[in-house]
Amino acid sequence: MIPFLSGYGNSAETITLIDHWLFQVILNGFYSVDSFFLLSGFLVSYVIFKMFAKSNEDKVQFPWLSFYIHRYIRLTPVYMIVLGFYTTLMAYLGSGPLWNLKDDPKCIANWWWNALYINNFQSAADQCMGWAWYLANDMQFYVISPLFLITLWWVPMIGFSLLAFAFIANFSSIFALTYVYNLIPGFGNIAEQVQNLTVFLDRWTNKFNKVYVRPYTRIGPYLVGIALAYIIIKRKEKNSGKLSL
């Protein structure tokens, strides 16, 4: 049915178990990745805001070239090595009913989507290393982050307005997509949903493709990280000013 149930002999009993309310935190742990988006947004923003704070306000310039090139060079070589290993050698290092026994044709054909960090716009069936959607989202958030960083620092009213607009767009897109495509809200009430397994799996696949991996539905925690970094930097500035007096 679902890969994580394949190791149990009595799948019906397993469904009853995971439908218990105590299991919902684990079952819906997919969104724990939001904590990494928050940390990523916070760390990137904190470093840039700290640079702004230490520089002369009349001379500070955003390091556009190094900001983007350093990020791409830092991530991509290792990323491509792992992708190449997964595509060519991984199949020969194990066996089993869920183990790929041949080179992954998706990776051979679509590796360049990963290299450009746009693989989260592919369907789940076409993605190479499906879990790499996170890297694509994180890179896309990084690319647009200066829009918020620069405006927050120089014109806070505009910066916070942009953040508010982005939050509203984020929430609205999740609501609209879930409503229009009748997507499952989460993994709750499994016992009832799997009564029609085909429909359930189709709805879950649609949720993955249309909501779970898309940047406009996952950017919320990253924006929280940006706002949090700004607040902390400004508080530190305020406190250091009091101490100097």
Coordinates of C-alpha atoms in Angstrom, one line a residue:
M1 CA 0.0 0.0 0.0
I2 CA 2.4 2.6 1.3
P3 CA 6.1 1.9 1.5
F4 CA 6.4 2.4 5.3
L5 CA 3.7 -0.3 5.8
S6 CA 5.6 -2.9 3.8
G7 CA 7.6 -4.2 6.8
Y8 CA 4.5 -5.2 8.8
G9 CA 2.7 -8.5 8.4
N10 CA -0.7 -7.2 9.5
S11 CA -1.2 -4.0 7.5
A12 CA -4.8 -3.6 8.7
E13 CA -3.7 -3.5 12.4
T14 CA -0.9 -1.1 11.4
I15 CA -3.5 1.3 9.9
T16 CA -5.5 1.2 13.1
L17 CA -2.3 1.9 15.1
I18 CA -1.2 4.9 13.0
D19 CA -4.7 6.3 13.1
H20 CA -4.5 6.9 16.8
W21 CA -4.2 10.5 17.8
L22 CA -0.9 9.9 19.7
F23 CA 0.7 8.9 16.4
Q24 CA -0.3 12.0 14.5
V25 CA 2.9 13.9 15.3
I26 CA 5.0 11.2 13.8
L27 CA 2.6 10.5 10.9
N28 CA 2.5 14.1 9.9
G29 CA 6.2 14.6 10.4
F30 CA 6.6 15.6 6.8
Y31 CA 6.4 19.2 7.8
S32 CA 9.2 18.9 10.3
V33 CA 11.3 20.1 7.4
D34 CA 9.9 23.5 8.0
S35 CA 12.2 23.9 10.9
F36 CA 15.1 23.6 8.5
F37 CA 13.6 26.3 6.2
L38 CA 13.3 28.5 9.3
L39 CA 16.9 27.9 10.3
S40 CA 18.1 28.5 6.8
G41 CA 16.2 31.8 6.5
F42 CA 17.5 32.9 9.9
L43 CA 21.1 32.1 9.3
V44 CA 21.3 33.7 5.9
S45 CA 19.6 36.8 7.1
Y46 CA 21.5 37.1 10.3
V47 CA 24.8 37.0 8.5
I48 CA 23.7 39.7 6.0
F49 CA 22.1 41.9 8.7
K50 CA 25.2 41.6 10.8
M51 CA 27.3 42.8 7.8
F52 CA 25.0 45.7 7.3
A53 CA 25.2 46.7 11.0
K54 CA 29.0 46.7 11.0
S55 CA 29.3 48.7 7.8
N56 CA 29.1 52.4 7.3
E57 CA 25.5 53.0 6.2
D58 CA 26.6 55.4 3.4
K59 CA 29.0 52.9 1.9
V60 CA 27.6 49.5 2.4
Q61 CA 26.7 47.6 -0.7
F62 CA 25.1 44.2 -1.1
P63 CA 27.6 41.6 -2.3
W64 CA 25.5 40.4 -5.2
L65 CA 28.2 38.4 -7.1
S66 CA 29.7 36.6 -4.1
F67 CA 26.3 36.1 -2.5
Y68 CA 25.1 33.9 -5.4
I69 CA 28.3 32.3 -6.8
H70 CA 29.5 31.2 -3.3
R71 CA 26.2 29.5 -2.6
Y72 CA 26.1 27.6 -5.9
I73 CA 29.7 26.5 -5.7
R74 CA 29.4 25.5 -2.1
L75 CA 26.4 23.2 -2.7
T76 CA 26.5 22.0 -6.3
P77 CA 29.8 19.9 -6.7
V78 CA 29.0 17.6 -3.7
Y79 CA 25.3 17.5 -4.8
M80 CA 26.2 16.4 -8.3
I81 CA 28.7 13.8 -7.0
V82 CA 25.9 12.3 -4.8
L83 CA 23.5 12.4 -7.8
G84 CA 26.0 10.7 -10.0
F85 CA 26.7 8.0 -7.4
Y86 CA 22.9 7.4 -6.9
T87 CA 22.4 7.2 -10.7
T88 CA 25.2 4.8 -11.6
L89 CA 26.3 2.8 -8.6
M90 CA 23.5 2.7 -6.0
A91 CA 21.6 0.0 -7.8
Y92 CA 24.5 -2.4 -7.4
L93 CA 24.9 -2.0 -3.6
G94 CA 21.8 -3.7 -2.3
S95 CA 18.8 -5.8 -3.1
G96 CA 15.1 -6.2 -2.1
P97 CA 11.6 -5.6 -3.2
L98 CA 11.9 -1.8 -2.8
W99 CA 15.4 -1.6 -4.1
N100 CA 16.1 -0.3 -7.6
L101 CA 17.9 -3.0 -9.5
K102 CA 19.0 -0.9 -12.4
D103 CA 20.2 2.7 -13.1
D104 CA 17.5 5.2 -12.5
P105 CA 16.3 6.5 -15.9
K106 CA 14.8 9.6 -14.3
C107 CA 18.2 10.7 -13.2
I108 CA 19.9 10.0 -16.5
A109 CA 17.3 12.1 -18.3
N110 CA 16.5 14.8 -15.8
W111 CA 19.7 15.4 -13.8
W112 CA 20.0 18.9 -15.2
W113 CA 16.8 19.9 -13.4
N114 CA 18.7 19.2 -10.1
A115 CA 21.8 21.1 -11.3
L116 CA 19.6 24.2 -11.9
Y117 CA 17.7 23.7 -8.7
I118 CA 14.3 23.6 -10.4
N119 CA 13.5 19.9 -9.8
N120 CA 10.7 20.8 -7.4
F121 CA 8.7 21.9 -10.4
Q122 CA 8.7 18.3 -11.8
S123 CA 6.1 15.8 -10.9
A124 CA 7.0 13.1 -8.4
A125 CA 7.2 10.5 -11.1
D126 CA 9.9 12.5 -13.0
Q127 CA 12.1 13.7 -10.1
C128 CA 15.6 12.3 -9.7
M129 CA 16.3 11.8 -6.0
G130 CA 12.8 12.8 -4.9
W131 CA 14.1 14.1 -1.5
A132 CA 16.2 16.7 -3.3
W133 CA 13.2 18.9 -3.7
Y134 CA 14.3 20.5 -0.4
L135 CA 17.6 21.8 -1.9
A136 CA 15.6 23.3 -4.9
N137 CA 13.3 25.2 -2.5
D138 CA 16.1 26.3 -0.3
M139 CA 18.1 27.7 -3.3
Q140 CA 15.0 29.4 -4.7
F141 CA 14.3 31.1 -1.3
Y142 CA 18.0 32.1 -1.2
V143 CA 17.8 33.7 -4.6
I144 CA 14.9 36.0 -3.7
S145 CA 16.0 36.7 -0.1
P146 CA 17.8 40.0 -0.9
L147 CA 14.4 41.4 -1.9
F148 CA 13.4 41.1 1.8
L149 CA 16.9 41.7 3.4
I150 CA 17.6 45.0 1.6
T151 CA 14.2 46.5 2.1
L152 CA 13.9 45.4 5.7
W153 CA 17.2 47.0 6.6
W154 CA 16.9 50.3 4.6
V155 CA 13.1 50.8 4.6
P156 CA 11.6 48.6 7.3
M157 CA 8.0 49.6 6.4
I158 CA 8.4 48.3 2.9
G159 CA 10.3 45.3 4.0
F160 CA 7.6 44.2 6.5
S161 CA 4.9 45.0 3.9
L162 CA 6.7 42.6 1.5
L163 CA 6.9 40.0 4.2
A164 CA 3.2 40.4 5.0
F165 CA 2.3 40.1 1.3
A166 CA 4.4 37.0 0.8
F167 CA 2.8 35.4 3.9
I168 CA -0.6 36.1 2.6
A169 CA 0.3 34.7 -0.8
N170 CA 1.8 31.6 0.9
F171 CA -1.3 30.8 2.9
S172 CA -3.7 31.7 0.1
S173 CA -1.9 29.4 -2.4
I174 CA -2.1 26.5 0.1
F175 CA -5.8 27.1 0.7
A176 CA -6.6 27.6 -3.0
L177 CA -4.7 24.5 -4.3
T178 CA -6.1 22.3 -1.5
Y179 CA -9.7 23.4 -2.3
V180 CA -9.5 23.4 -6.1
Y181 CA -7.8 20.0 -6.3
N182 CA -9.5 18.4 -3.3
L183 CA -6.2 17.5 -1.7
I184 CA -5.8 15.7 1.6
P185 CA -5.1 18.1 4.4
G186 CA -2.7 15.6 6.0
F187 CA -2.3 12.0 7.0
G188 CA -5.1 12.0 9.6
N189 CA -8.0 9.5 9.6
I190 CA -6.0 7.0 7.5
A191 CA -8.4 4.1 8.3
E192 CA -11.3 5.9 6.5
Q193 CA -9.2 7.3 3.7
V194 CA -7.7 4.0 2.6
Q195 CA -11.1 2.5 2.0
N196 CA -10.7 3.7 -1.5
L197 CA -6.9 3.2 -1.9
T198 CA -6.7 4.4 -5.5
V199 CA -8.4 7.7 -4.7
F200 CA -6.3 8.2 -1.5
L201 CA -3.0 7.6 -3.3
D202 CA -4.0 9.9 -6.2
R203 CA -4.9 12.7 -3.7
W204 CA -1.6 12.2 -1.8
T205 CA 0.4 12.3 -5.0
N206 CA -1.4 15.5 -6.0
K207 CA -0.7 17.0 -2.7
F208 CA 3.0 16.2 -3.0
N209 CA 3.1 17.6 -6.6
K210 CA 1.0 20.7 -6.1
V211 CA 1.6 21.8 -2.4
Y212 CA 4.4 19.9 -0.6
V213 CA 7.3 20.6 -2.9
R214 CA 6.4 24.0 -4.4
P215 CA 8.2 27.1 -3.2
Y216 CA 5.2 29.3 -3.0
T217 CA 3.5 26.9 -0.5
R218 CA 6.7 26.3 1.6
I219 CA 8.3 29.7 1.9
G220 CA 6.4 30.7 5.1
P221 CA 9.0 29.3 7.6
Y222 CA 11.8 30.8 5.6
L223 CA 10.1 34.2 5.9
V224 CA 9.7 33.7 9.7
G225 CA 13.5 33.1 9.8
I226 CA 14.2 36.3 8.0
A227 CA 11.9 38.3 10.3
L228 CA 13.4 36.7 13.4
A229 CA 17.0 37.5 12.4
Y230 CA 16.0 41.1 11.8
I231 CA 14.3 41.4 15.2
I232 CA 17.3 39.8 17.0
I233 CA 19.9 42.0 15.3
K234 CA 17.9 45.2 16.1
R235 CA 17.4 44.1 19.7
K236 CA 21.2 43.5 20.0
E237 CA 21.8 47.0 18.5
K238 CA 19.4 48.6 21.0
N239 CA 20.9 46.7 24.0
S240 CA 24.5 47.5 23.0
G241 CA 23.5 51.2 22.7
K242 CA 22.1 51.2 26.2
L243 CA 25.3 49.5 27.5
S244 CA 27.5 52.1 25.9
L245 CA 25.6 54.9 27.6

